[in-house]
PDB file of C-alpha atoms and ligand atoms in Angstrom:
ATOM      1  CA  UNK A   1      63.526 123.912  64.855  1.00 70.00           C
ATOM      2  CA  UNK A   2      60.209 122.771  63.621  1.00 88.00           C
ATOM      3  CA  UNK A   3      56.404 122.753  65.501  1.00 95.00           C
ATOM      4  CA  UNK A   4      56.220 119.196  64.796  1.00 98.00           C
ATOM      5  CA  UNK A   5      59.302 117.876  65.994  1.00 98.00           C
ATOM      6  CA  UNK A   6      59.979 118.068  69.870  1.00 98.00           C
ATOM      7  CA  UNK A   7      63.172 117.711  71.014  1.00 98.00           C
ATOM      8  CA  UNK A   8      64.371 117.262  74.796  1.00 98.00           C
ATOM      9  CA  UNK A   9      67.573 116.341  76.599  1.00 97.00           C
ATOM     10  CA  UNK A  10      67.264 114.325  79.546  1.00 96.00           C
ATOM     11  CA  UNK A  11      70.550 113.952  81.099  1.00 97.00           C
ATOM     12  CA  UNK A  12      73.391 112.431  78.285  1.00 98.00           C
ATOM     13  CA  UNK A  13      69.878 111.320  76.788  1.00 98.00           C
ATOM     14  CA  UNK A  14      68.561 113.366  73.617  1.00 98.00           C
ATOM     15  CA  UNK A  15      64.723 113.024  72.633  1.00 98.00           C
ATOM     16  CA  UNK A  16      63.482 113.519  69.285  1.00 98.00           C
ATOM     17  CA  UNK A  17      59.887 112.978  69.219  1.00 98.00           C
ATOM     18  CA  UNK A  18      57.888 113.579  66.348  1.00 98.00           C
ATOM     19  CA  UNK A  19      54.387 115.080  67.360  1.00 98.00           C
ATOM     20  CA  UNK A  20      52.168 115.824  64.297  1.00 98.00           C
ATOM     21  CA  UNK A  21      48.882 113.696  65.810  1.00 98.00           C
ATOM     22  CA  UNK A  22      46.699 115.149  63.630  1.00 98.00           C
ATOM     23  CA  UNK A  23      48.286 113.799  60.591  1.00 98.00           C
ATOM     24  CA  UNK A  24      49.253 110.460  62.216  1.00 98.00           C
ATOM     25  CA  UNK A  25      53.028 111.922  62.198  1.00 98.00           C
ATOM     26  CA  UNK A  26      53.034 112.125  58.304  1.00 98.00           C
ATOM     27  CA  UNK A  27      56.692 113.621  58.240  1.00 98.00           C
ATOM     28  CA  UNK A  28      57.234 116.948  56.154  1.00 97.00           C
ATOM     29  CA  UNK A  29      60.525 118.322  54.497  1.00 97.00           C
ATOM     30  CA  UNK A  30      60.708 120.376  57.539  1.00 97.00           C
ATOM     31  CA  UNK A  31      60.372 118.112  60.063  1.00 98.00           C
ATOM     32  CA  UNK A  32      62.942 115.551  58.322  1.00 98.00           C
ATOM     33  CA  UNK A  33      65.687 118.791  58.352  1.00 98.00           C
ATOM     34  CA  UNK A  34      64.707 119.168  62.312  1.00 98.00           C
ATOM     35  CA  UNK A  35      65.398 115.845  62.836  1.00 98.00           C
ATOM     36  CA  UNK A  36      68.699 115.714  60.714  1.00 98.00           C
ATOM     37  CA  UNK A  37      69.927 118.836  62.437  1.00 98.00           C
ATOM     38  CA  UNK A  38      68.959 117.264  66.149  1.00 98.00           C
ATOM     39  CA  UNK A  39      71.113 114.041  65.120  1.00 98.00           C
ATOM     40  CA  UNK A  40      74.015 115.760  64.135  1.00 98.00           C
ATOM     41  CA  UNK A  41      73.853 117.972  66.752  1.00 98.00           C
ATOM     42  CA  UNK A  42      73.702 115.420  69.165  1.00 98.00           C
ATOM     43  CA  UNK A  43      76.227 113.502  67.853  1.00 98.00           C
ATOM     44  CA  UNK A  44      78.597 116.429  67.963  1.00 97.00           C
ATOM     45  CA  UNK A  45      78.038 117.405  71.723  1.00 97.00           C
ATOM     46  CA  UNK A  46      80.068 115.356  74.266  1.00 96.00           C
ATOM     47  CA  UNK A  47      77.348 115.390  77.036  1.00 97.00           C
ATOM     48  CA  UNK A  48      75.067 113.240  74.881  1.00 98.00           C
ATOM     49  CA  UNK A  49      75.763 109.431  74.808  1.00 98.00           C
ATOM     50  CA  UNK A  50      72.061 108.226  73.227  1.00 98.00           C
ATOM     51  CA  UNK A  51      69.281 109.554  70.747  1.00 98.00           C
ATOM     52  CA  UNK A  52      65.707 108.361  71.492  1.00 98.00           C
ATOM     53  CA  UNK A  53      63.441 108.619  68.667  1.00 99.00           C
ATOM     54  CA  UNK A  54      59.744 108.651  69.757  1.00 98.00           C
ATOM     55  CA  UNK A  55      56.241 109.309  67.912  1.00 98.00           C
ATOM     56  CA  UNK A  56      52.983 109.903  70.067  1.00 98.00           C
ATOM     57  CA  UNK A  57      50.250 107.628  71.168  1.00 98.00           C
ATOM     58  CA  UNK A  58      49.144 105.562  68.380  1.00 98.00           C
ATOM     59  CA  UNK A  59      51.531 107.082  65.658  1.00 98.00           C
ATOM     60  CA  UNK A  60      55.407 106.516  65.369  1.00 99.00           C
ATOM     61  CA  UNK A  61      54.666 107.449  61.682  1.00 98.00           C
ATOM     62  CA  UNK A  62      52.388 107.829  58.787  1.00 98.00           C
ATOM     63  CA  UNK A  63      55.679 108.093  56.706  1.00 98.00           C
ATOM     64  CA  UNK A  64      56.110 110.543  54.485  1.00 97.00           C
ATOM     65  CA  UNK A  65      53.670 113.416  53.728  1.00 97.00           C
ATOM     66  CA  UNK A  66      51.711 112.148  50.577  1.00 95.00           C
ATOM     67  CA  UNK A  67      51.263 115.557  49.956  1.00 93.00           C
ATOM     68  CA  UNK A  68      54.457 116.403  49.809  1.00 94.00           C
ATOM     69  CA  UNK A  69      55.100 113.524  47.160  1.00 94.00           C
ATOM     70  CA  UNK A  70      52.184 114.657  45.309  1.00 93.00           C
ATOM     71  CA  UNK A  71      54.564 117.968  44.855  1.00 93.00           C
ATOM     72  CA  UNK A  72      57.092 115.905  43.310  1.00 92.00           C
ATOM     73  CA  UNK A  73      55.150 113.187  41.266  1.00 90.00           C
ATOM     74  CA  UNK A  74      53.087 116.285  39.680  1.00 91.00           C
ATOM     75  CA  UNK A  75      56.739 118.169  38.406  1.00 91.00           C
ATOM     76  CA  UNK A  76      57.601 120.267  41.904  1.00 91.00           C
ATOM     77  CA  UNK A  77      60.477 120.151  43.783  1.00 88.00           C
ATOM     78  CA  UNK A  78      61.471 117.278  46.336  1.00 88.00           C
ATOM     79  CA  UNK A  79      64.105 118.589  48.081  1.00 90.00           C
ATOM     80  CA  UNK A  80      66.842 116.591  50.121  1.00 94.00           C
ATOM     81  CA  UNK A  81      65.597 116.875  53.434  1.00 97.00           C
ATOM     82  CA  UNK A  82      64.865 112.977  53.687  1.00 97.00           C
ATOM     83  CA  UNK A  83      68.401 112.527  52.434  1.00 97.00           C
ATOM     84  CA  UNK A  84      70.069 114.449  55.245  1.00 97.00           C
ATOM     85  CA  UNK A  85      67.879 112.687  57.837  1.00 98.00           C
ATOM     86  CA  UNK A  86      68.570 109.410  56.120  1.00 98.00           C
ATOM     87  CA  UNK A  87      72.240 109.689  56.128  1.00 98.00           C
ATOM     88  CA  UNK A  88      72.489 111.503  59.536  1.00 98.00           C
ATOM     89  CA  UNK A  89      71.069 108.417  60.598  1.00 98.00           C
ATOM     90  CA  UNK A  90      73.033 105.972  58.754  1.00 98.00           C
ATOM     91  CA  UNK A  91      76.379 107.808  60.057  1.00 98.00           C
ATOM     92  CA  UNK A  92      75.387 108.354  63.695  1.00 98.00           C
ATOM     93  CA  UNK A  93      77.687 108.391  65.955  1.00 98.00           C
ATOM     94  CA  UNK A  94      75.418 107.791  69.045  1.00 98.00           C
ATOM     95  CA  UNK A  95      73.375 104.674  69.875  1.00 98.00           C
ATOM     96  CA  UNK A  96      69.748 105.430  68.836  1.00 98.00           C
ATOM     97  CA  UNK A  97      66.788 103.865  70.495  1.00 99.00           C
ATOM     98  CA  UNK A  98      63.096 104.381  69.513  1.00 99.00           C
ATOM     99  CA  UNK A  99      59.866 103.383  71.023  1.00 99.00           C
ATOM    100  CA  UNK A 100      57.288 102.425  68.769  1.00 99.00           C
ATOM    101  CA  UNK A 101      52.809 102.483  69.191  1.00 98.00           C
ATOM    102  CA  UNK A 102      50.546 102.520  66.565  1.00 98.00           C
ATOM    103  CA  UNK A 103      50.865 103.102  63.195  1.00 98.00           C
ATOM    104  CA  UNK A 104      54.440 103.016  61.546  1.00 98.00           C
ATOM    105  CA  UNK A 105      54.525 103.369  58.061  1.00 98.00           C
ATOM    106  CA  UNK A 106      57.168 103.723  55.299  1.00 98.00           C
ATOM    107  CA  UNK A 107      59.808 105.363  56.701  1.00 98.00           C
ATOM    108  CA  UNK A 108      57.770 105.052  59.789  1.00 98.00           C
ATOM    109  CA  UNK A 109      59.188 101.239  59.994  1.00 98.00           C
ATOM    110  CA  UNK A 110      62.575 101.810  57.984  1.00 98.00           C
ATOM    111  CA  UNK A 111      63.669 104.444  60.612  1.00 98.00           C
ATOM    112  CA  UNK A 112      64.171 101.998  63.097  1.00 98.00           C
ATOM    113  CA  UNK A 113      66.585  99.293  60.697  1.00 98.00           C
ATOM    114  CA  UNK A 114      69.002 102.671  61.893  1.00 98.00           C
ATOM    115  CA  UNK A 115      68.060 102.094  65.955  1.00 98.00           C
ATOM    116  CA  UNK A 116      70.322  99.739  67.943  1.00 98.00           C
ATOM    117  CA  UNK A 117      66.808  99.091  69.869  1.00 98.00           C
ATOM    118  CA  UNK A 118      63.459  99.257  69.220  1.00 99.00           C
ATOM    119  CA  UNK A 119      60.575  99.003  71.963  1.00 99.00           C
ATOM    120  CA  UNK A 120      57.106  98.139  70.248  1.00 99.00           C
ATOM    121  CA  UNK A 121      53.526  98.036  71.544  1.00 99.00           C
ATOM    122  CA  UNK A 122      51.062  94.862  70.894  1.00 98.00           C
ATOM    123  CA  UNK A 123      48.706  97.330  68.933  1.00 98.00           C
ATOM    124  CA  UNK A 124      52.253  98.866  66.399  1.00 98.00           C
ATOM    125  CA  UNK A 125      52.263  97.423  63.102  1.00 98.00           C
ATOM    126  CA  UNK A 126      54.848  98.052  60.740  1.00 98.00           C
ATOM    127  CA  UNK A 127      54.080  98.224  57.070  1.00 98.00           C
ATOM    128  CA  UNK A 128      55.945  99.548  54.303  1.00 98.00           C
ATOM    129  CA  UNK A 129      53.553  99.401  50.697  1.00 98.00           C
ATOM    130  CA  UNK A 130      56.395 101.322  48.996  1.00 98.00           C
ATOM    131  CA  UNK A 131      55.543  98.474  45.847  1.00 98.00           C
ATOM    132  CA  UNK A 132      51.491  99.369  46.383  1.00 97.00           C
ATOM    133  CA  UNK A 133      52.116 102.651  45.942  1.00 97.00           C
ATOM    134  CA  UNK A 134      54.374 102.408  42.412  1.00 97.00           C
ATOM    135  CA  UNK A 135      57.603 103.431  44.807  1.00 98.00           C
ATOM    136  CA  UNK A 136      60.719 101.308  45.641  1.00 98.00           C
ATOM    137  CA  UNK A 137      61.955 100.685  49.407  1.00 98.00           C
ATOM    138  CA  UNK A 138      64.262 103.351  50.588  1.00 98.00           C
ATOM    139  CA  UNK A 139      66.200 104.745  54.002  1.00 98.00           C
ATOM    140  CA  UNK A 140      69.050 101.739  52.966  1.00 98.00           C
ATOM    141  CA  UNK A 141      65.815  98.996  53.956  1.00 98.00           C
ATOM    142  CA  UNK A 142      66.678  96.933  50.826  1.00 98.00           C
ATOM    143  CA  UNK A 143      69.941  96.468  52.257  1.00 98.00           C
ATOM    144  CA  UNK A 144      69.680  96.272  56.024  1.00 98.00           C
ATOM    145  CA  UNK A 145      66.242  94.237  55.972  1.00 98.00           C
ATOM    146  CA  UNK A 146      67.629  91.395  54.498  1.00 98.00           C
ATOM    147  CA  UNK A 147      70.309  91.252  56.768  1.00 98.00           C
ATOM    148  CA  UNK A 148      68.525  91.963  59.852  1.00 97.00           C
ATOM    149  CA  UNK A 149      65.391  89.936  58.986  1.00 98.00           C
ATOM    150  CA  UNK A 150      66.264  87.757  56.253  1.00 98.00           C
ATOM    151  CA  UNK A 151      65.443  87.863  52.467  1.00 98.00           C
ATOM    152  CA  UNK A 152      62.228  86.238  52.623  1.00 98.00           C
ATOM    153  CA  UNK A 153      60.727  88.195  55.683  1.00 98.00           C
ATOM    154  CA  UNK A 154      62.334  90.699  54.118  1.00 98.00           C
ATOM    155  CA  UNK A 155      60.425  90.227  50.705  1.00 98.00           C
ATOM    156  CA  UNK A 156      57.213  90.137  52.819  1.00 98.00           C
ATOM    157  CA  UNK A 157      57.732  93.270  54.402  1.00 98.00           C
ATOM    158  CA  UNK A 158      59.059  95.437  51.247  1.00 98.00           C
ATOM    159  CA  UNK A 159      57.971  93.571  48.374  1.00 98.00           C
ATOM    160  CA  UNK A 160      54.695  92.557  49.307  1.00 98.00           C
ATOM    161  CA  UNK A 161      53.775  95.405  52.101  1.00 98.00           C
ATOM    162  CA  UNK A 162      52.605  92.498  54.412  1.00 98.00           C
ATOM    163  CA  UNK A 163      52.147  94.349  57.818  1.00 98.00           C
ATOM    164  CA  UNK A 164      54.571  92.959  60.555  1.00 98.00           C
ATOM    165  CA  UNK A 165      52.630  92.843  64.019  1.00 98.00           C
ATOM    166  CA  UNK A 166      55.215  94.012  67.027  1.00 98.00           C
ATOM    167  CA  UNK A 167      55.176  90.138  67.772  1.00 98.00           C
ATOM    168  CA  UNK A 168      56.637  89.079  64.297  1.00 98.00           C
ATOM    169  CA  UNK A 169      58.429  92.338  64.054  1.00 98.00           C
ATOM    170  CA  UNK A 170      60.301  91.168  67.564  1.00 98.00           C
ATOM    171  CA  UNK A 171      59.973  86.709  65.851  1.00 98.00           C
ATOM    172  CA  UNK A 172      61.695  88.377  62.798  1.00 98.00           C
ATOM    173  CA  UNK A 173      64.371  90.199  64.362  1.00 98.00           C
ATOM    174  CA  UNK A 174      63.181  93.563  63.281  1.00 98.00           C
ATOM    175  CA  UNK A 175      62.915  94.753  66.844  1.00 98.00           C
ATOM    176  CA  UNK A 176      63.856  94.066  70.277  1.00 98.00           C
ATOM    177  CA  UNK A 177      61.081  94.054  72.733  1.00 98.00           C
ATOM    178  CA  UNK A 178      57.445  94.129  73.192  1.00 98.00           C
ATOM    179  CA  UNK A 179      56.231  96.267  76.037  1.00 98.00           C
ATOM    180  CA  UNK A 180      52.506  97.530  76.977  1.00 98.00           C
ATOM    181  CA  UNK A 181      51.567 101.515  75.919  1.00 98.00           C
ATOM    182  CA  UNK A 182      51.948 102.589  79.483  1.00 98.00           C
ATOM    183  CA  UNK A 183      55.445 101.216  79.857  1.00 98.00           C
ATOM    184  CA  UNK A 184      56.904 102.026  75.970  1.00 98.00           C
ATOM    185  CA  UNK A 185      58.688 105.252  77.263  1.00 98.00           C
ATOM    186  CA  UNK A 186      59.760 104.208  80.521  1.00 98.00           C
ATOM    187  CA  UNK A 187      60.936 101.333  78.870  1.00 98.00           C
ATOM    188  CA  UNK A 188      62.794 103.298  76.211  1.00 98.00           C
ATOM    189  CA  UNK A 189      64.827 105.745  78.466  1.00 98.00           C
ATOM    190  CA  UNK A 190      65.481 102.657  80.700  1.00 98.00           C
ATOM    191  CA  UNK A 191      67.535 101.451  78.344  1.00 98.00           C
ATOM    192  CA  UNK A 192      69.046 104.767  76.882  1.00 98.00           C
ATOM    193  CA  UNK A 193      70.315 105.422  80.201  1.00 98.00           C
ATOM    194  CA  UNK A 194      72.260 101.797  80.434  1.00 98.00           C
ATOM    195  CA  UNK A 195      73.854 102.832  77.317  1.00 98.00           C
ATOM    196  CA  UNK A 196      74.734 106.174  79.027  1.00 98.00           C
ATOM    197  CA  UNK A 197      76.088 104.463  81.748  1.00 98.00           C
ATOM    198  CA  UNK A 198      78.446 102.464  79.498  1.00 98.00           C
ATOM    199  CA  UNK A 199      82.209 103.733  79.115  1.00 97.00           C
ATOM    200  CA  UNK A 200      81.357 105.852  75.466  1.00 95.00           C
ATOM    201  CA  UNK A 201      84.696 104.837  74.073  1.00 96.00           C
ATOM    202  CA  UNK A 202      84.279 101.129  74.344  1.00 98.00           C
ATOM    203  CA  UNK A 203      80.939 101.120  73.726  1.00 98.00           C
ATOM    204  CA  UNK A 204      81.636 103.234  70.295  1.00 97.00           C
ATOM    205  CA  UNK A 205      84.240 100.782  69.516  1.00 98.00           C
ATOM    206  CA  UNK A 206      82.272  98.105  69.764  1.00 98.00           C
ATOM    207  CA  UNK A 207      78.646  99.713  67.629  1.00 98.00           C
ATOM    208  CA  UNK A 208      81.019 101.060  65.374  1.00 98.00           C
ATOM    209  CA  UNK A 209      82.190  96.821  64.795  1.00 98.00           C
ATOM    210  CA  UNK A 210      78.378  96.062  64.928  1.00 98.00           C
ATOM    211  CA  UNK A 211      77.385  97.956  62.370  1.00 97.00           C
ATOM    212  CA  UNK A 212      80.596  97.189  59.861  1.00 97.00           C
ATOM    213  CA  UNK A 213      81.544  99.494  56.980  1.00 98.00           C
ATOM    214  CA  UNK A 214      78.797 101.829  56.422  1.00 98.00           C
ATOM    215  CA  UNK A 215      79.829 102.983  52.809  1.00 98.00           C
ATOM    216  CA  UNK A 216      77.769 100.588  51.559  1.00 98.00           C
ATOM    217  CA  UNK A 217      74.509 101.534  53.255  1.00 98.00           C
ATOM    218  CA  UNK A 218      75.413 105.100  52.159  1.00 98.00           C
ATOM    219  CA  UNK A 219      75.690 104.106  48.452  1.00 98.00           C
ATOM    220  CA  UNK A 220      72.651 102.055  48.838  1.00 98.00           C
ATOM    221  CA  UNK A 221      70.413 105.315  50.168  1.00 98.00           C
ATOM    222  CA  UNK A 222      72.014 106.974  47.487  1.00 97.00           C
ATOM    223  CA  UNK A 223      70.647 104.563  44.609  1.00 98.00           C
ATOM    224  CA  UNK A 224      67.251 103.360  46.018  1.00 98.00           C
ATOM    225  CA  UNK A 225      67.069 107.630  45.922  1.00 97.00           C
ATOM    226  CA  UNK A 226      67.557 108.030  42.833  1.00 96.00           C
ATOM    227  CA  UNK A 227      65.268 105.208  41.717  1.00 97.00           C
ATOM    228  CA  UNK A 228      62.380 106.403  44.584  1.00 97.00           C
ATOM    229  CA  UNK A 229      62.505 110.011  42.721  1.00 95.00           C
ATOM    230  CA  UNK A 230      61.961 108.834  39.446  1.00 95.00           C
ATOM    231  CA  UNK A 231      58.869 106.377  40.877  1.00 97.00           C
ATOM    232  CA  UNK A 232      57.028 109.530  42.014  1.00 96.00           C
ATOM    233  CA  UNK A 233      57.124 110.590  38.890  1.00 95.00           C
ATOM    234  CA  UNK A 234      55.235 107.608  37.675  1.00 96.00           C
ATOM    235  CA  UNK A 235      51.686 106.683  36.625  1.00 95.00           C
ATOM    236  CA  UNK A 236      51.896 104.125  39.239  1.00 96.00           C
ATOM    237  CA  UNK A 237      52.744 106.713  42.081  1.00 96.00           C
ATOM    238  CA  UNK A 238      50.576 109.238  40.969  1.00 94.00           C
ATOM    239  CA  UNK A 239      47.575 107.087  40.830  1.00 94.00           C
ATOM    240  CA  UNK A 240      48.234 105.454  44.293  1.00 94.00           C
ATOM    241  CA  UNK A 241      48.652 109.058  45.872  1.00 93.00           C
ATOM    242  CA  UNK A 242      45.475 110.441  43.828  1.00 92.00           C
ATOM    243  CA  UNK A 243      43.185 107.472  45.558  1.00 93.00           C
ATOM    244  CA  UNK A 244      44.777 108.355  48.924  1.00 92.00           C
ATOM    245  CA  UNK A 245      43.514 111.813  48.752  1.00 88.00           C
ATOM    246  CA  UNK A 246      40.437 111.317  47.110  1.00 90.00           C
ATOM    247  CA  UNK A 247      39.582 108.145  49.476  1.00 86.00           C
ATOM    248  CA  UNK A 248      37.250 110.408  51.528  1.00 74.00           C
ATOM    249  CA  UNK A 249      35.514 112.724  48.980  1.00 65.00           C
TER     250      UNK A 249
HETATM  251  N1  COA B   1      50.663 111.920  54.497  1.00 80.07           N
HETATM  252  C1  COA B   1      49.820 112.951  54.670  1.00 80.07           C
HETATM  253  N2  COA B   1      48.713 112.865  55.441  1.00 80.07           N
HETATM  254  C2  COA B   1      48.492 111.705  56.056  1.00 80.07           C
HETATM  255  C3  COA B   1      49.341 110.592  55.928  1.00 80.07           C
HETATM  256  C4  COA B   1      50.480 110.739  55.105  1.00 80.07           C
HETATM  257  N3  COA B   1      51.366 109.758  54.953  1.00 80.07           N
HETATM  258  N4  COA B   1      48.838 109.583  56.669  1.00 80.07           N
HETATM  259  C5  COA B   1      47.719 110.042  57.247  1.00 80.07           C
HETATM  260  N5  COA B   1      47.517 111.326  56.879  1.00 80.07           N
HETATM  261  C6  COA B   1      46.419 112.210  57.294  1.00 80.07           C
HETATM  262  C7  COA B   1      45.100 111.836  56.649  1.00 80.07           C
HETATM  263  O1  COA B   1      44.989 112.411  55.376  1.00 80.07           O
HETATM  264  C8  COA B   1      44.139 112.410  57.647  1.00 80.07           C
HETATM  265  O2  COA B   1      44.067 113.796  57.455  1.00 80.07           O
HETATM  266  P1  COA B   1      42.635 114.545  57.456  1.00 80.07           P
HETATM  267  O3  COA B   1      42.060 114.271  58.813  1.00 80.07           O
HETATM  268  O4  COA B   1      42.980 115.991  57.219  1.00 80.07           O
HETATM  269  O5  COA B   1      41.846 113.896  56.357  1.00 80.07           O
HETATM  270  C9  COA B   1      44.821 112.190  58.972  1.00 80.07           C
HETATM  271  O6  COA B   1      46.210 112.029  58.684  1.00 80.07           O
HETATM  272  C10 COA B   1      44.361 110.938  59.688  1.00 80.07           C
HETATM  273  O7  COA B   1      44.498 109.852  58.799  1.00 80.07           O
HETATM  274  P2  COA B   1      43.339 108.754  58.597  1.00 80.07           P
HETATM  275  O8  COA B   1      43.591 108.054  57.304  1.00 80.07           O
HETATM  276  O9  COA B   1      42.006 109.389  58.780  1.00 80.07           O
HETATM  277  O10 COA B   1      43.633 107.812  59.850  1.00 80.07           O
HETATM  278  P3  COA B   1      43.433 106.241  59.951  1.00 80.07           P
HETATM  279  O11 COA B   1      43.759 105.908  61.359  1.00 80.07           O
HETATM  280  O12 COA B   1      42.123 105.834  59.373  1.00 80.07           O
HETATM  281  O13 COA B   1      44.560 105.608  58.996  1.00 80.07           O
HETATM  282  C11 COA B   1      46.794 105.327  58.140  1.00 80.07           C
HETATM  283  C12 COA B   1      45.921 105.844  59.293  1.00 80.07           C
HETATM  284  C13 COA B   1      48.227 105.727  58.438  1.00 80.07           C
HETATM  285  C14 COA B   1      46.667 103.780  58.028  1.00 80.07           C
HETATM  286  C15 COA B   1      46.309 105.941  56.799  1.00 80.07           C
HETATM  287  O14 COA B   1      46.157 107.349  56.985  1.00 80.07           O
HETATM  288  C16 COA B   1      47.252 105.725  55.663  1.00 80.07           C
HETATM  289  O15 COA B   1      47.259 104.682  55.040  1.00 80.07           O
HETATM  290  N6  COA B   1      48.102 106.751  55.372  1.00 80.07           N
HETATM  291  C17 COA B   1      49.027 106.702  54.282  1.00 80.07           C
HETATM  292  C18 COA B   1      50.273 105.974  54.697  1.00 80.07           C
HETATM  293  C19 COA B   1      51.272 105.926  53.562  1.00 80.07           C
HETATM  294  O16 COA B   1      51.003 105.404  52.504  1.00 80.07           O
HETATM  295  N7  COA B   1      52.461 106.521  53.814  1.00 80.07           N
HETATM  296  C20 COA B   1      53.502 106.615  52.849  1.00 80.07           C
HETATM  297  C21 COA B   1      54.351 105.395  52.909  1.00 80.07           C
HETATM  298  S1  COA B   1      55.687 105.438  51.740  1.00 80.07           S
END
């Protein structure tokens, strides 16, 4: 378990909220193995039918800890933490829903491509400057964006780093609905427990022919790792994380 990551059971509902506030819910190597660990867990236990994934007022994410990539793009170890969260996500057996306010950066957007439903606030904005910052998209977004959004949105969002308001996000396709800060959670576990209710095996049956073969999405994380590794090594990286920490001096 990890300080930062809370998790809860309500019911067949599991909670994983990520509560880091003072860092916006930048996510650390330790919190991503919480996380993984909470997925699979859930997935393997009978009683649980639905993961929520949740952030705290005015952060889903940050996205990954810069100063954790500053570790790697300056010759120190990554680790595959993100890995196992990415493909404990990407192989879930369990419908996932999240619930979105604030800021949700890198990963802090790609996270929910994995949720069956999303539930955003007016004031979210989802942004992913993987280019800006000398990196590549990752979490299987270079795949699953274009085919949930379209190539062109798609292209905005991870080529460009254009920042999706909820109300494109939800035009685009990228998530479901738009609900007010004081109804996101309710809203959330509303619908986790309708997928509770559901008979599991049908409803497996039928996520399971929703979300198609998901070798390919594995492969994809795989490669767009490999690439994402060798861009934090890069001048481009470097510099981009150097001006983030040095923005206030
Ligand atoms: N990694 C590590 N720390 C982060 C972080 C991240 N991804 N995002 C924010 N933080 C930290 C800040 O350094 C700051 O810490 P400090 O108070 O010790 O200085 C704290 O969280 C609050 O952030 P701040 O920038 O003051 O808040 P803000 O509301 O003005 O801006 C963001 C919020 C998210 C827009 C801004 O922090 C940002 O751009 N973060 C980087 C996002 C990013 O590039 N993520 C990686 C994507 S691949």
């Amino acid at each position: 378990m990890n300080e930062h990551i809370q998790i809860e059971r309500r019911g067949a509902i599991q909670s994983i909220r990520m509560n880091r506030p003072d860092k916006k819910n930048a996510i650390t190597r330790a919190m991503y193995a919480a996380m993984a660990e909470a997925l699979a867990a859930g997935d393997g236990d009978p009683d649980i039918c639905c993961h929520v994934i949740l952030g705290v007022p005015g952060a889903f994410s940050s996205g990954n800890d810069l100063a954790d990539f500053m570790t790697v793009a300056t010759g120190g170890e990554g680790g595959r933490e993100v890995y196992d969260f990415l493909l404990a996500l990407a192989k879930s057996q369990k419908p996932i829903v999240s619930g979105v306010d604030g800021i949700a950066v890198g990963i802090g957007t790609t996270i929910n491509l994995h949720c069956d439903l999303t539930f955003a606030t007016p004031r979210t904005e989802f942004r992913t400057p993987f280019v800006d910052l000398g990196l590549v998209p990752e979490a299987g977004s270079s795949l699953l964006a274009p085919a949930v959004i379209g190539r062109q949105q798609a292209f905005a969002l991870l080529g460009l780093g254009e920042g999706f308001t909820a109300e494109r996000a939800k035009e685009a396709g990228l998530i479901y609905a738009v609900v007010s800060e004081a109804e996101l959670e309710a809203a959330v576990f509303e619908a986790a427990e309708r997928i509770a209710s559901k008979p599991p095996e049908a409803l497996k049956i039928a996520r399971d022919f929703l979300l198609g073969d998901r070798a390919p999405l594995i492969a994809r994380i795989e490669e767009e790792g490999v690439q994402f590794r060798n861009r934090l090594k890069s001048d481009e990286a470097r510099n981009a994380f150097m001006a983030f920490m040095s923005r206030k001096k």
